Amino acid sequence: MKILVIGGGGREHALVWKLRQSPRVAEVYCAPGNAGIGRLAKLVDISPDDVAGLLRFAQDNKIDLTVVGPELPLTLGIVDEFQRYRLPIFGPSKLAAQLEGSKVFSKELLRKHAIPTGFFSSFTDPDDARRYIAEVGPPIVVKADGLAAGKGVFICQTQKEADEAINEIMQTRIFGDAGERVVVEEFLEGEEVSFLALTDGRCVRPLVSSQDHKRALDGDHGPNTGGMGAYSPAPVVTDALHEVIVKEVLEPTVNALRLEGIDYRGVLYAGIMVTRSGPKVLEYNVRFGDPECQPLMLRLRSDLVDLMEACVAGRLAEQAIEWDGRAAACVVLAAGGYPGHYEKGKPIAGLEKLDGWRDGMVFHAGTSAANGEILTNGGRVLGVTALGRTIRDAIDEAYRGVAQINFEGMQFRHDIGYRALDRES
């Protein structure tokens, strides 16, 4: 069969790598892809937001399954367009993608259906938002309503910080139209985990737990990023807590959407804060996380094509998911200056040393190829991902891989998995 993967980051490299392992797959295309993906798939120069162009390509090339990596084409309705022409596509519809595309929609759904989350209110007037924060008092969390590449969340310890966040989101408009509304919500204390599941709209199959690192610098300091590393499993998610999250969050969310007339198929990713009073939803994503996808794909033993087709066809109850019992860890190598201004086009050295790496894989994100060299071409450049008997072993192996790679300005966190290591020790 022929598969088209949409996107060009580390998540998409991991998906292409895993899909290629299926004996059912003859050919994989990726739009637009990156230098690493180009070694596994045919790259197609179509932007992920060019829904019409992607539709034409899938029709012209008789694509059997399209897999959507990033959230933007989902919120633009790519699944609805493909379904109009009876083209199989993995991902939620435009209505369902509001779960990530609008934090107001998401929070109101949670409140209406009594799914555990923090208190909140939403505003289109910045002065109203400021008055509300003055009433409830900091610490408080301020979020842009729309898509902001994982960077639209401000944790505000003071009224001044909250005022500045509202100004940046609603008046300076650093996230564009995503800042037309803000959500002001309760600051929840605890440990945050990424909890992903596959669903066909009725059956929910949870994936193994994972945890990422959003802040740019060691010790969870510095600005928010798209993610500087991840590992799986997350020891904070015990077997008992795993069951609670499935029964009290994921299954009720899918059921709530169905009651609202929304058939959700694809990946459902809940950002969960594990609080003293139990798990509470911080937000939802409607696709695989990046970089959580990288360690998850390294651990997945089942055929990903079978799982995705079962979601599309409403047959997920027939599928079981098998996992490698080892742990996995991913360390993101970023360009100097990320998540602020950074330069592109820096040659990357040392990748050849990790060809055939038995216990790991280097997933490309912001890379390009020119004149026989691999160059940096984005903020997050590579995701060095490894397996190990324990989380500590996986982390150590990943950092051994990191030590082989170098490019001008390369930055990365040195403490990926520190929460897990604290629990292991």
Short mmCIF file of N, CA, C and O in Angstrom, two decimals, residues 317-361:
data_model
loop_
_atom_site.label_atom_id
_atom_site.label_comp_id
_atom_site.label_asym_id
_atom_site.label_seq_id
_atom_site.Cartn_x
_atom_site.Cartn_y
_atom_site.Cartn_z
N ALA A 317 -11.60 -1.89 18.51
CA ALA A 317 -11.84 -2.89 19.56
C ALA A 317 -11.21 -4.24 19.20
O ALA A 317 -10.94 -5.06 20.09
N GLU A 318 -10.97 -4.46 17.92
CA GLU A 318 -10.37 -5.73 17.47
C GLU A 318 -8.86 -5.76 17.66
O GLU A 318 -8.23 -6.80 17.49
N GLN A 319 -8.27 -4.61 17.98
CA GLN A 319 -6.81 -4.49 18.04
C GLN A 319 -6.30 -4.42 19.48
O GLN A 319 -6.87 -3.73 20.32
N ALA A 320 -5.22 -5.13 19.74
CA ALA A 320 -4.46 -4.97 20.97
C ALA A 320 -3.16 -4.25 20.60
O ALA A 320 -2.73 -4.28 19.46
N ILE A 321 -2.57 -3.56 21.57
CA ILE A 321 -1.33 -2.83 21.31
C ILE A 321 -0.20 -3.46 22.13
O ILE A 321 -0.33 -3.60 23.36
N GLU A 322 0.88 -3.85 21.47
CA GLU A 322 2.01 -4.48 22.14
C GLU A 322 3.17 -3.49 22.24
O GLU A 322 3.43 -2.72 21.29
N TRP A 323 3.87 -3.54 23.38
CA TRP A 323 4.94 -2.58 23.66
C TRP A 323 6.23 -3.28 24.04
O TRP A 323 6.21 -4.36 24.65
N ASP A 324 7.34 -2.67 23.69
CA ASP A 324 8.65 -3.08 24.18
C ASP A 324 8.69 -2.76 25.68
O ASP A 324 8.33 -1.65 26.10
N GLY A 325 9.11 -3.70 26.49
CA GLY A 325 9.13 -3.49 27.93
C GLY A 325 10.21 -2.55 28.40
O GLY A 325 10.21 -2.12 29.57
N ARG A 326 11.14 -2.20 27.51
CA ARG A 326 12.20 -1.26 27.89
C ARG A 326 11.68 0.18 27.91
O ARG A 326 10.63 0.48 27.35
N ALA A 327 12.43 1.04 28.54
CA ALA A 327 12.12 2.47 28.57
C ALA A 327 12.75 3.14 27.36
O ALA A 327 13.63 2.58 26.68
N ALA A 328 12.31 4.36 27.07
CA ALA A 328 12.88 5.14 25.96
C ALA A 328 12.97 6.60 26.38
O ALA A 328 12.14 7.10 27.15
N ALA A 329 14.00 7.28 25.87
CA ALA A 329 14.20 8.70 26.18
C ALA A 329 14.64 9.44 24.93
O ALA A 329 15.36 8.89 24.09
N CYS A 330 14.19 10.69 24.80
CA CYS A 330 14.52 11.53 23.66
C CYS A 330 15.09 12.85 24.17
O CYS A 330 14.48 13.50 25.02
N VAL A 331 16.25 13.24 23.64
CA VAL A 331 16.87 14.53 23.94
C VAL A 331 16.84 15.38 22.67
O VAL A 331 17.36 14.97 21.63
N VAL A 332 16.20 16.53 22.74
CA VAL A 332 16.09 17.42 21.58
C VAL A 332 17.32 18.31 21.50
O VAL A 332 17.70 18.96 22.48
N LEU A 333 17.94 18.35 20.32
CA LEU A 333 19.04 19.27 20.04
C LEU A 333 18.46 20.45 19.27
O LEU A 333 17.85 20.26 18.20
N ALA A 334 18.62 21.64 19.82
CA ALA A 334 17.99 22.83 19.25
C ALA A 334 19.03 23.81 18.75
O ALA A 334 20.21 23.78 19.14
N ALA A 335 18.58 24.71 17.88
CA ALA A 335 19.45 25.76 17.35
C ALA A 335 19.70 26.81 18.42
O ALA A 335 18.85 27.07 19.28
N GLY A 336 20.87 27.43 18.37
CA GLY A 336 21.19 28.50 19.31
C GLY A 336 20.18 29.62 19.22
O GLY A 336 19.84 30.09 18.14
N GLY A 337 19.67 30.05 20.39
CA GLY A 337 18.66 31.11 20.42
C GLY A 337 17.24 30.62 20.52
O GLY A 337 16.35 31.39 20.89
N TYR A 338 16.98 29.34 20.14
CA TYR A 338 15.63 28.80 20.22
C TYR A 338 15.14 28.84 21.67
O TYR A 338 15.91 28.57 22.57
N PRO A 339 13.89 29.21 21.97
CA PRO A 339 12.77 29.42 21.06
C PRO A 339 12.64 30.84 20.51
O PRO A 339 11.63 31.18 19.89
N GLY A 340 13.66 31.67 20.73
CA GLY A 340 13.68 33.00 20.13
C GLY A 340 14.31 32.93 18.74
O GLY A 340 14.20 31.93 18.04
N HIS A 341 14.95 34.02 18.34
CA HIS A 341 15.56 34.07 17.01
C HIS A 341 16.71 33.08 16.91
O HIS A 341 17.52 32.95 17.83
N TYR A 342 16.80 32.38 15.80
CA TYR A 342 17.90 31.44 15.56
C TYR A 342 18.26 31.46 14.08
O TYR A 342 17.46 31.85 13.22
N GLU A 343 19.48 31.02 13.79
CA GLU A 343 19.95 30.97 12.41
C GLU A 343 19.79 29.56 11.86
O GLU A 343 19.81 28.57 12.61
N LYS A 344 19.65 29.49 10.55
CA LYS A 344 19.56 28.20 9.85
C LYS A 344 20.82 27.98 9.01
O LYS A 344 21.65 28.86 8.88
N GLY A 345 20.91 26.80 8.44
CA GLY A 345 21.97 26.51 7.49
C GLY A 345 23.31 26.12 8.11
O GLY A 345 24.34 26.14 7.43
N LYS A 346 23.32 25.71 9.39
CA LYS A 346 24.56 25.29 10.04
C LYS A 346 24.80 23.80 9.74
O LYS A 346 23.92 22.96 9.98
N PRO A 347 25.99 23.43 9.25
CA PRO A 347 26.28 22.02 8.98
C PRO A 347 26.25 21.19 10.27
O PRO A 347 26.73 21.63 11.31
N ILE A 348 25.69 19.99 10.18
CA ILE A 348 25.59 19.08 11.32
C ILE A 348 26.64 17.99 11.16
O ILE A 348 26.66 17.28 10.14
N ALA A 349 27.50 17.84 12.15
CA ALA A 349 28.57 16.84 12.11
C ALA A 349 28.25 15.68 13.04
O ALA A 349 27.60 15.86 14.07
N GLY A 350 28.71 14.48 12.66
CA GLY A 350 28.65 13.32 13.54
C GLY A 350 27.49 12.38 13.33
O GLY A 350 27.45 11.31 13.95
N LEU A 351 26.53 12.73 12.49
CA LEU A 351 25.37 11.86 12.31
C LEU A 351 25.76 10.48 11.79
O LEU A 351 25.14 9.47 12.17
N GLU A 352 26.78 10.43 10.95
CA GLU A 352 27.20 9.14 10.37
C GLU A 352 27.68 8.17 11.45
O GLU A 352 27.61 6.95 11.28
N LYS A 353 28.14 8.69 12.58
CA LYS A 353 28.61 7.82 13.66
C LYS A 353 27.47 7.03 14.28
O LYS A 353 27.71 6.02 14.97
N LEU A 354 26.25 7.50 14.08
CA LEU A 354 25.09 6.85 14.69
C LEU A 354 24.27 6.04 13.67
O LEU A 354 23.19 5.54 14.00
N ASP A 355 24.76 5.91 12.45
CA ASP A 355 24.12 5.02 11.49
C ASP A 355 24.20 3.59 12.03
O ASP A 355 25.27 3.13 12.46
N GLY A 356 23.08 2.90 12.02
CA GLY A 356 23.07 1.53 12.54
C GLY A 356 23.11 1.43 14.05
O GLY A 356 23.42 0.37 14.60
N TRP A 357 22.81 2.52 14.74
CA TRP A 357 22.78 2.54 16.20
C TRP A 357 21.81 1.48 16.69
O TRP A 357 20.61 1.54 16.41
N ARG A 358 22.32 0.50 17.43
CA ARG A 358 21.51 -0.65 17.81
C ARG A 358 20.38 -0.28 18.77
O ARG A 358 19.27 -0.81 18.66
N ASP A 359 20.66 0.62 19.71
CA ASP A 359 19.69 0.92 20.75
C ASP A 359 19.06 2.29 20.62
O ASP A 359 18.48 2.80 21.59
N GLY A 360 19.17 2.91 19.46
CA GLY A 360 18.59 4.24 19.33
C GLY A 360 18.38 4.66 17.90
O GLY A 360 18.70 3.94 16.95
N MET A 361 17.84 5.86 17.77
CA MET A 361 17.53 6.43 16.47
C MET A 361 17.60 7.95 16.58
O MET A 361 17.12 8.51 17.58
#
